[in-house]
Amino acid sequence: MRIARFSIDGNVAFGAVEGDPTGTGGSGSYDGLVLDIIKGVPFADFTLSGTKVPLDKVRLLPPVLPNKVVAIGRNYAAHAAELGNEVPTAPWAFFKPSTSVIGPGDNIVYPSFSQEVHHEAELAVVISRLCREVPRERVKDVILGYTCANDVTARDTQQTEKQWARAKGFDSSCPLGPWIETGIDLAAAGDLAVTATVNGELRQAGRTRQMIHSIEDLIVNITEAMTLLPGDVILTGTPAGVGPLHPGDEVAVTIEGIGTLTNKVISRG
């Protein structure tokens, strides 16, 4: 099931996406897709209402509003190498605040303190339930599904500041969407194609099997230290090919079996 979060006539709800989304999202068009409005929330028992609305008549929102986004740095060897960094021996986690999250079609606002902002296409894991110290054999039980993410980074700031809070946590630096795909099992999630285009030009192309630390590794490692809540998001790292974004650019992250997340870059007003 594909679960979207959306607004219509001032109301916010979740809905199950019906129809074939292949090829949609990159142009911002969702022709032919329909939302069956969910009674309840996807983190508990819910039913489909049978009330349906065309997806192109609503505004898609970030598929979740996470309490926290736990992101993993340098989880693809080729990406670490392209920036001249060593590969960490254990998962290298950092946070992106909830205020950094935006949805499909929302604008990435170029921060005033940076002159070099990069895209980073990533598979995002959405947590289904409160969990702590998750054993490896139970990891699949705490995953609601997967979505596309763009770990937008002020690269110059990242390089000059010792910690990454501003470089990776500025407003609009965490696009998520367009929906949560719950039909991908853990094994399949370990080998999905991840791409990024800027103005239609391919920039990044990798597969999740290239991750140094697997999804299981990441959830075990993170929950050793902290409790994850329903709707929390884990960003699993980015393949090689990251590069600059400029005001006026359109960046699209596509993940096999999920869909395409598209955002435009604008200058701060």
Short mmCIF file of C-alpha atoms in Angstrom, two decimals:
data_model
loop_
_atom_site.label_atom_id
_atom_site.label_comp_id
_atom_site.label_asym_id
_atom_site.label_seq_id
_atom_site.Cartn_x
_atom_site.Cartn_y
_atom_site.Cartn_z
CA MET A 1 0.00 0.00 0.00
CA ARG A 2 1.09 3.54 -0.74
CA ILE A 3 0.09 5.91 2.05
CA ALA A 4 0.05 9.65 1.38
CA ARG A 5 -0.62 12.56 3.68
CA PHE A 6 -2.49 15.44 2.11
CA SER A 7 -4.60 18.52 2.62
CA ILE A 8 -7.88 19.42 0.96
CA ASP A 9 -10.24 22.28 1.83
CA GLY A 10 -8.15 23.07 4.90
CA ASN A 11 -8.29 19.51 6.27
CA VAL A 12 -5.34 17.14 6.65
CA ALA A 13 -5.74 13.38 6.26
CA PHE A 14 -4.00 10.19 5.20
CA GLY A 15 -5.08 8.26 2.14
CA ALA A 16 -4.21 5.09 0.26
CA VAL A 17 -2.96 5.82 -3.25
CA GLU A 18 -4.78 3.83 -5.93
CA GLY A 19 -3.56 3.53 -9.51
CA ASP A 20 -0.20 3.10 -11.19
CA PRO A 21 2.23 5.86 -10.17
CA THR A 22 4.87 4.82 -12.70
CA GLY A 23 6.27 7.91 -14.33
CA THR A 24 4.30 10.33 -12.16
CA GLY A 25 5.74 12.85 -9.80
CA GLY A 26 8.67 13.99 -11.90
CA SER A 27 6.50 16.50 -13.71
CA GLY A 28 4.26 17.17 -10.73
CA SER A 29 1.33 15.46 -12.46
CA TYR A 30 -0.62 12.68 -10.75
CA ASP A 31 -3.25 12.13 -13.44
CA GLY A 32 -5.21 8.94 -12.91
CA LEU A 33 -4.23 8.42 -9.27
CA VAL A 34 -6.91 8.42 -6.58
CA LEU A 35 -6.77 8.65 -2.78
CA ASP A 36 -9.03 6.47 -0.64
CA ILE A 37 -9.23 8.44 2.60
CA ILE A 38 -8.04 6.52 5.67
CA LYS A 39 -10.09 6.36 8.85
CA GLY A 40 -7.48 6.71 11.58
CA VAL A 41 -3.72 6.94 11.23
CA PRO A 42 -1.27 4.52 9.61
CA PHE A 43 0.56 3.91 12.90
CA ALA A 44 -2.42 2.05 14.37
CA ASP A 45 -5.31 -0.05 13.13
CA PHE A 46 -7.13 1.81 10.37
CA THR A 47 -9.69 1.23 7.67
CA LEU A 48 -10.30 2.70 4.24
CA SER A 49 -13.33 4.97 4.20
CA GLY A 50 -14.30 4.35 0.60
CA THR A 51 -14.40 8.12 0.12
CA LYS A 52 -12.12 8.83 -2.81
CA VAL A 53 -10.59 11.99 -4.22
CA PRO A 54 -8.34 12.48 -7.27
CA LEU A 55 -4.77 12.94 -6.13
CA ASP A 56 -4.25 15.89 -8.47
CA LYS A 57 -7.02 17.76 -6.59
CA VAL A 58 -5.19 17.74 -3.26
CA ARG A 59 -1.93 19.13 -1.95
CA LEU A 60 0.51 16.37 -1.02
CA LEU A 61 2.24 17.00 2.31
CA PRO A 62 5.30 15.32 3.82
CA PRO A 63 4.11 11.75 4.33
CA VAL A 64 4.92 12.01 8.04
CA LEU A 65 5.80 14.73 10.53
CA PRO A 66 8.66 13.02 12.35
CA ASN A 67 9.61 13.77 15.92
CA LYS A 68 13.16 13.33 14.69
CA VAL A 69 15.05 12.48 11.54
CA VAL A 70 18.13 10.36 12.18
CA ALA A 71 20.44 10.56 9.18
CA ILE A 72 23.48 8.45 8.40
CA GLY A 73 26.58 9.98 6.87
CA ARG A 74 29.12 8.33 4.56
CA ASN A 75 27.17 5.07 4.20
CA TYR A 76 28.24 4.60 0.55
CA ALA A 77 31.98 4.18 0.00
CA ALA A 78 32.00 5.97 -3.37
CA HIS A 79 30.25 9.00 -1.89
CA ALA A 80 32.74 9.19 0.98
CA ALA A 81 35.57 8.98 -1.55
CA GLU A 82 34.19 11.69 -3.83
CA LEU A 83 34.36 14.15 -0.92
CA GLY A 84 37.77 12.92 0.22
CA ASN A 85 36.47 11.29 3.40
CA GLU A 86 37.24 7.98 5.04
CA VAL A 87 34.50 5.41 5.53
CA PRO A 88 33.48 5.21 9.20
CA THR A 89 33.71 1.78 10.82
CA ALA A 90 30.32 2.21 12.53
CA PRO A 91 27.19 4.09 11.44
CA TRP A 92 27.77 7.84 11.63
CA ALA A 93 24.52 9.39 12.76
CA PHE A 94 23.36 13.00 12.90
CA PHE A 95 19.99 14.72 13.25
CA LYS A 96 17.86 16.86 11.00
CA PRO A 97 15.17 18.77 12.92
CA SER A 98 11.48 18.38 12.23
CA THR A 99 11.47 21.97 10.95
CA SER A 100 13.71 20.92 8.07
CA VAL A 101 11.02 18.61 6.63
CA ILE A 102 9.08 19.63 3.51
CA GLY A 103 6.91 17.66 1.11
CA PRO A 104 6.72 16.97 -2.61
CA GLY A 105 6.40 20.15 -4.65
CA ASP A 106 7.53 22.35 -1.77
CA ASN A 107 10.43 24.73 -2.34
CA ILE A 108 13.96 24.20 -1.10
CA VAL A 109 14.93 27.67 0.09
CA TYR A 110 18.60 28.49 -0.42
CA PRO A 111 20.04 29.45 2.99
CA SER A 112 21.52 32.91 3.31
CA PHE A 113 24.70 31.61 4.97
CA SER A 114 25.74 29.25 2.15
CA GLN A 115 27.07 29.58 -1.38
CA GLU A 116 27.19 25.83 -2.13
CA VAL A 117 24.12 23.68 -1.55
CA HIS A 118 24.13 20.04 -2.69
CA HIS A 119 21.48 17.39 -3.32
CA GLU A 120 21.77 13.93 -1.71
CA ALA A 121 19.23 11.32 -2.85
CA GLU A 122 18.41 8.77 -0.14
CA LEU A 123 16.12 5.93 0.82
CA ALA A 124 14.18 6.88 3.95
CA VAL A 125 12.82 4.37 6.46
CA VAL A 126 9.61 5.28 8.31
CA ILE A 127 9.22 3.80 11.80
CA SER A 128 5.87 2.24 12.71
CA ARG A 129 5.96 1.98 16.49
CA LEU A 130 7.75 3.05 19.64
CA CYS A 131 10.89 0.95 19.85
CA ARG A 132 14.12 0.69 21.81
CA GLU A 133 16.99 -1.81 21.65
CA VAL A 134 15.53 -3.58 18.62
CA PRO A 135 17.16 -6.99 17.99
CA ARG A 136 18.16 -7.71 14.42
CA GLU A 137 15.47 -10.36 13.96
CA ARG A 138 12.74 -7.84 14.93
CA VAL A 139 13.83 -4.94 12.71
CA LYS A 140 11.17 -5.70 10.10
CA ASP A 141 8.47 -5.37 12.78
CA VAL A 142 9.24 -1.69 13.48
CA ILE A 143 9.24 -0.49 9.85
CA LEU A 144 6.03 1.01 8.45
CA GLY A 145 7.51 1.51 4.99
CA TYR A 146 9.86 3.53 2.84
CA THR A 147 9.88 6.89 1.09
CA CYS A 148 12.20 9.11 -0.94
CA ALA A 149 14.37 11.72 0.73
CA ASN A 150 16.79 14.47 -0.23
CA ASP A 151 19.39 15.23 2.44
CA VAL A 152 20.01 18.78 1.18
CA THR A 153 23.36 19.99 2.47
CA ALA A 154 25.11 23.34 2.68
CA ARG A 155 28.44 21.82 1.70
CA ASP A 156 30.61 24.85 2.34
CA THR A 157 29.14 25.23 5.83
CA GLN A 158 29.59 21.52 6.51
CA GLN A 159 33.27 21.83 5.65
CA THR A 160 33.94 24.89 7.79
CA GLU A 161 31.93 24.04 10.90
CA LYS A 162 32.88 21.14 13.15
CA GLN A 163 29.32 19.90 13.54
CA TRP A 164 26.61 19.64 10.92
CA ALA A 165 23.56 21.17 12.59
CA ARG A 166 23.34 24.24 10.37
CA ALA A 167 24.73 22.61 7.23
CA LYS A 168 22.13 19.84 7.22
CA GLY A 169 19.39 21.14 9.48
CA PHE A 170 18.33 24.42 7.90
CA ASP A 171 14.67 24.97 7.03
CA SER A 172 13.59 23.01 3.91
CA SER A 173 16.71 20.79 3.92
CA CYS A 174 14.77 17.52 4.28
CA PRO A 175 12.28 16.92 1.46
CA LEU A 176 10.33 13.67 1.97
CA GLY A 177 7.73 11.95 -0.21
CA PRO A 178 5.72 11.59 -2.23
CA TRP A 179 4.20 8.81 -0.07
CA ILE A 180 5.12 5.83 2.09
CA GLU A 181 5.39 2.50 0.31
CA THR A 182 4.50 -0.29 2.75
CA GLY A 183 4.66 -3.14 0.25
CA ILE A 184 8.46 -3.45 0.09
CA ASP A 185 9.92 -6.05 2.42
CA LEU A 186 13.22 -5.65 4.19
CA ALA A 187 15.14 -7.88 1.79
CA ALA A 188 13.86 -5.99 -1.27
CA ALA A 189 14.68 -2.64 0.36
CA GLY A 190 18.29 -3.78 0.43
CA ASP A 191 18.58 -3.60 -3.36
CA LEU A 192 16.65 -0.66 -4.82
CA ALA A 193 17.80 1.80 -7.47
CA VAL A 194 18.29 5.37 -6.17
CA THR A 195 18.68 8.25 -8.62
CA ALA A 196 18.69 12.03 -8.63
CA THR A 197 18.22 14.37 -11.55
CA VAL A 198 18.62 18.14 -11.70
CA ASN A 199 16.65 19.84 -14.48
CA GLY A 200 16.30 16.41 -16.08
CA GLU A 201 20.04 15.66 -16.06
CA LEU A 202 21.05 12.47 -14.24
CA ARG A 203 23.37 13.26 -11.35
CA GLN A 204 23.19 10.27 -9.01
CA ALA A 205 22.61 6.59 -9.78
CA GLY A 206 23.21 3.88 -7.21
CA ARG A 207 21.61 0.94 -5.47
CA THR A 208 20.88 0.40 -1.81
CA ARG A 209 22.94 -2.80 -1.88
CA GLN A 210 25.96 -0.47 -1.99
CA MET A 211 25.26 0.70 1.55
CA ILE A 212 28.09 -0.12 3.94
CA HIS A 213 25.75 -0.55 6.88
CA SER A 214 22.42 -2.23 6.10
CA ILE A 215 19.00 -1.08 7.23
CA GLU A 216 19.15 -3.74 9.95
CA ASP A 217 22.55 -2.45 11.07
CA LEU A 218 21.25 1.12 11.26
CA ILE A 219 18.12 0.39 13.27
CA VAL A 220 19.98 -1.87 15.71
CA ASN A 221 22.70 0.76 16.16
CA ILE A 222 20.34 3.73 16.55
CA THR A 223 17.96 2.03 18.97
CA GLU A 224 20.85 0.99 21.20
CA ALA A 225 21.07 4.68 22.07
CA MET A 226 17.60 6.16 21.71
CA THR A 227 13.91 5.44 21.50
CA LEU A 228 12.33 5.80 18.08
CA LEU A 229 8.72 6.95 17.88
CA PRO A 230 5.99 6.21 15.33
CA GLY A 231 6.66 8.42 12.30
CA ASP A 232 10.35 8.93 13.00
CA VAL A 233 12.50 8.73 9.87
CA ILE A 234 15.92 7.25 9.20
CA LEU A 235 17.90 8.51 6.19
CA THR A 236 20.17 5.70 5.05
CA GLY A 237 22.90 7.60 3.20
CA THR A 238 23.49 8.74 -0.36
CA PRO A 239 25.27 7.19 -3.35
CA ALA A 240 27.99 9.01 -5.27
CA GLY A 241 27.22 11.89 -7.60
CA VAL A 242 26.15 14.61 -5.20
CA GLY A 243 26.44 18.08 -6.63
CA PRO A 244 25.39 21.70 -6.51
CA LEU A 245 21.90 23.13 -6.64
CA HIS A 246 21.09 26.70 -7.66
CA PRO A 247 17.97 28.84 -7.42
CA GLY A 248 15.69 27.91 -10.30
CA ASP A 249 16.78 24.25 -10.38
CA GLU A 250 14.32 21.38 -10.14
CA VAL A 251 15.69 18.33 -8.33
CA ALA A 252 13.98 14.93 -8.50
CA VAL A 253 14.80 11.88 -6.35
CA THR A 254 13.47 8.58 -7.67
CA ILE A 255 13.59 5.26 -5.83
CA GLU A 256 12.66 2.01 -7.49
CA GLY A 257 9.27 0.72 -6.39
CA ILE A 258 8.38 3.91 -4.51
CA GLY A 259 8.13 6.93 -6.80
CA THR A 260 9.61 10.35 -7.43
CA LEU A 261 10.07 13.29 -5.07
CA THR A 262 10.39 16.61 -6.89
CA ASN A 263 11.27 20.03 -5.45
CA LYS A 264 12.36 23.37 -6.85
CA VAL A 265 15.13 25.51 -5.43
CA ILE A 266 14.42 29.18 -4.76
CA SER A 267 16.34 32.12 -3.33
CA ARG A 268 15.43 33.39 0.09
CA GLY A 269 13.10 36.33 -0.47
#
